[in-house]
Amino acid sequence: MTLNTLKRTVFTVLFLSVFSFGFAEGSKEGGEDKEFDAKEMILHHVKDAYGMHLFDWNDHPISIPLPVITYTDKGLTMFSSSAFHHDYHGHEIVERNGQKFVNVHEKVYVLDEGASSVEFDAEDHPTNAHRPTFDISITRNVFMMWVSIAVLFLIFLTAARRYKKSEDNVPSGIASFVEPLVLFVRDEIAKPMIGEHKYRRYMPYLLTIFFFIWINNIFGLIPILNGANLSGNIAFTFTLAAITFIITTFSGNKNYWQHIFWMPGVPVPMKIFLMPIEIIGMFVKPISLMIRLFANITAGHVIILALMSLIFVFKTVAIAPVSVAFSLFITVIEVIVTAIQAYIFTILSALYFGMATEEAHH
Amino acid sequence: MTITGIAAIGAGLAAIGAGMGIGRIGGSAMEAMARQPEMHGKIQSSALILAAFVEAVALFGVVVAFLQG
Amino acid sequence: MDLITPEFGLVFWTLITFLILLFILRKFAWKPILGAVSDREEGIKDALASAEKARQEMENLTADNERILKEARAERETMLKEARDLKAKLIADAKEEAQAQANKLIEQAQTAIESEKKAAMAELKNHVAGLSIDIAEKVVRDELSNKDKQLKLVENMLGETTLN
């Protein structure tokens, strides 16, 4: 091992420990004597939140405030998440537009008329408050999504400009980094899955989805941005899977629908038997896409955080080398998983498009 | 035993099944690659896709466990 | 349960963001990049095709050269053969002619010899006839001096010449 790698390893270990400490401290707020709850910390990490928590400084959480936007029967209300003062137990009541807002486990609730404080039932659900009709707040996931698309624009628009500048279309600079990836999507994903003739139509979608998922997977692993677990959020994967489903459905040709409703080449009783299976399969495909990405990324985050939590659960530094080593190992695996999951989401989308546009060859 | 405990056992069982499935895919893929090194790329990508399909089943189990979480 | 319930807000923002991302990248990134890449690939393919064509042409040229060379060689062969044939024919003709000439000469010589012979014979005959007449004259003169003998001769001769 060279000195350089050693230095880098030590640095990474320190880096990871500092930030895991940060999480732990963050979850302690609201009561100094409160026991460390690993489950609560992990769930708060993998879920969405108002305000982008970066780190704690002298027991004081430092975060980027983000706008909370809600639509209720009283119209649109917008205020900064800093109004909650980092509270997510429903203690802090924010009065805006004649309504009282509270933050209960990073979900905004509107207090019922006449109520002055939130009351909870046995399962910790508010009893005298309801969710706004639409909650379209710029949460930390939305914020990180915008950061990620800004990075994507920066990378790909610069790369595209490089091509325009060069006379003979030879990639240079960032374009020579981007081109192999673009060609990989084209030659290893789109062409074999969709076919030589029809792949062109789907290229923009496949490229966009590949890089969008990949970059968000990577951002989820960067410690200081750890607040955002966008690609491990079911809403994100649901949206992307739904778009894939819509594209598949709309590009389905006669052959595709025939295979679903009246499977050719099998006896009639079999056709009737296969029809419901195929219809279910039509929906299971995008659902499995959604679940796969969500569960893979979330599980990775949960494992890393759980290993880090061991230090605070056992309340000893002695366990730190073990948990740091293990979480480093898992992090390295997760780095590979970020690319693999983006690849699998893209290749399966391409496969479904290919099935939808396949010509009959019986 | 609470329902959460049972859900956790269920997730574990799902993981065993997926582990066996992915193990078989990986083993066969390795064997195939050793037999035909020139097909390396194709075998690898099909193995990844198949592993993703098997894994999806285990993830359904994990999601059911999440439902209790 | 909370974890696997998609929230409206995030779905809404993801959809909008993704569509914007798709639209902008499609127009300003994927189109130029894929276009440049496929242009370059076309260029490489064209260059390869033209190189292949040049090679083909080169091959054709070489083949042509070889063919011409072969033809020339064949032509030379035929010319040589013709010359040889001509020579043989000439020689044969000359031989034949010489033969014919010789035959003719021999024939002429033979004819000349024959005619000479004939002439010589004729002369000899004449000579012999003259001699014979002379002798006969002398004999006759001698004989005809005697009347008896003349008569006897006439009788003999008459006897010999039967009236036919």
XYZ file of C-alpha atoms in Angstrom, chain A residues 27 29 34 37 39-50 84 86-92 102-109 118 120-126 131 135 139-140, chain C residues 2-3 7:
47
model
C -31.185 12.845 16.163
C -32.042 17.170 19.555
C -32.885 11.229 25.242
C -32.672 5.537 18.781
C -34.305 3.116 14.051
C -35.573 6.666 14.333
C -32.271 8.087 13.109
C -32.179 5.750 10.115
C -35.789 6.324 9.179
C -35.324 10.058 9.399
C -32.345 9.769 7.158
C -33.958 7.684 4.432
C -37.193 9.675 4.428
C -37.769 13.090 3.000
C -37.520 16.255 5.118
C -38.221 19.964 5.028
C -40.101 25.117 12.415
C -35.612 22.100 13.383
C -38.582 20.705 15.250
C -40.295 17.617 13.886
C -42.239 16.509 16.918
C -45.140 18.875 16.390
C -44.145 21.282 19.166
C -43.457 24.340 17.041
C -46.866 21.720 12.571
C -44.063 19.404 11.496
C -44.701 15.858 12.658
C -41.900 13.498 11.616
C -41.115 15.673 8.617
C -44.692 15.832 7.434
C -46.577 19.091 7.580
C -49.942 18.888 9.309
C -51.132 18.606 18.463
C -51.150 12.100 19.428
C -52.779 8.720 19.572
C -51.131 5.550 20.792
C -49.372 4.973 17.468
C -47.906 8.496 17.439
C -50.319 9.745 14.767
C -51.826 13.236 15.235
C -52.487 16.747 5.965
C -48.087 19.379 -0.116
C -38.141 19.283 0.372
C -34.505 18.276 0.622
C -44.780 5.463 5.546
C -41.675 4.481 3.668
C -45.901 11.345 -1.558
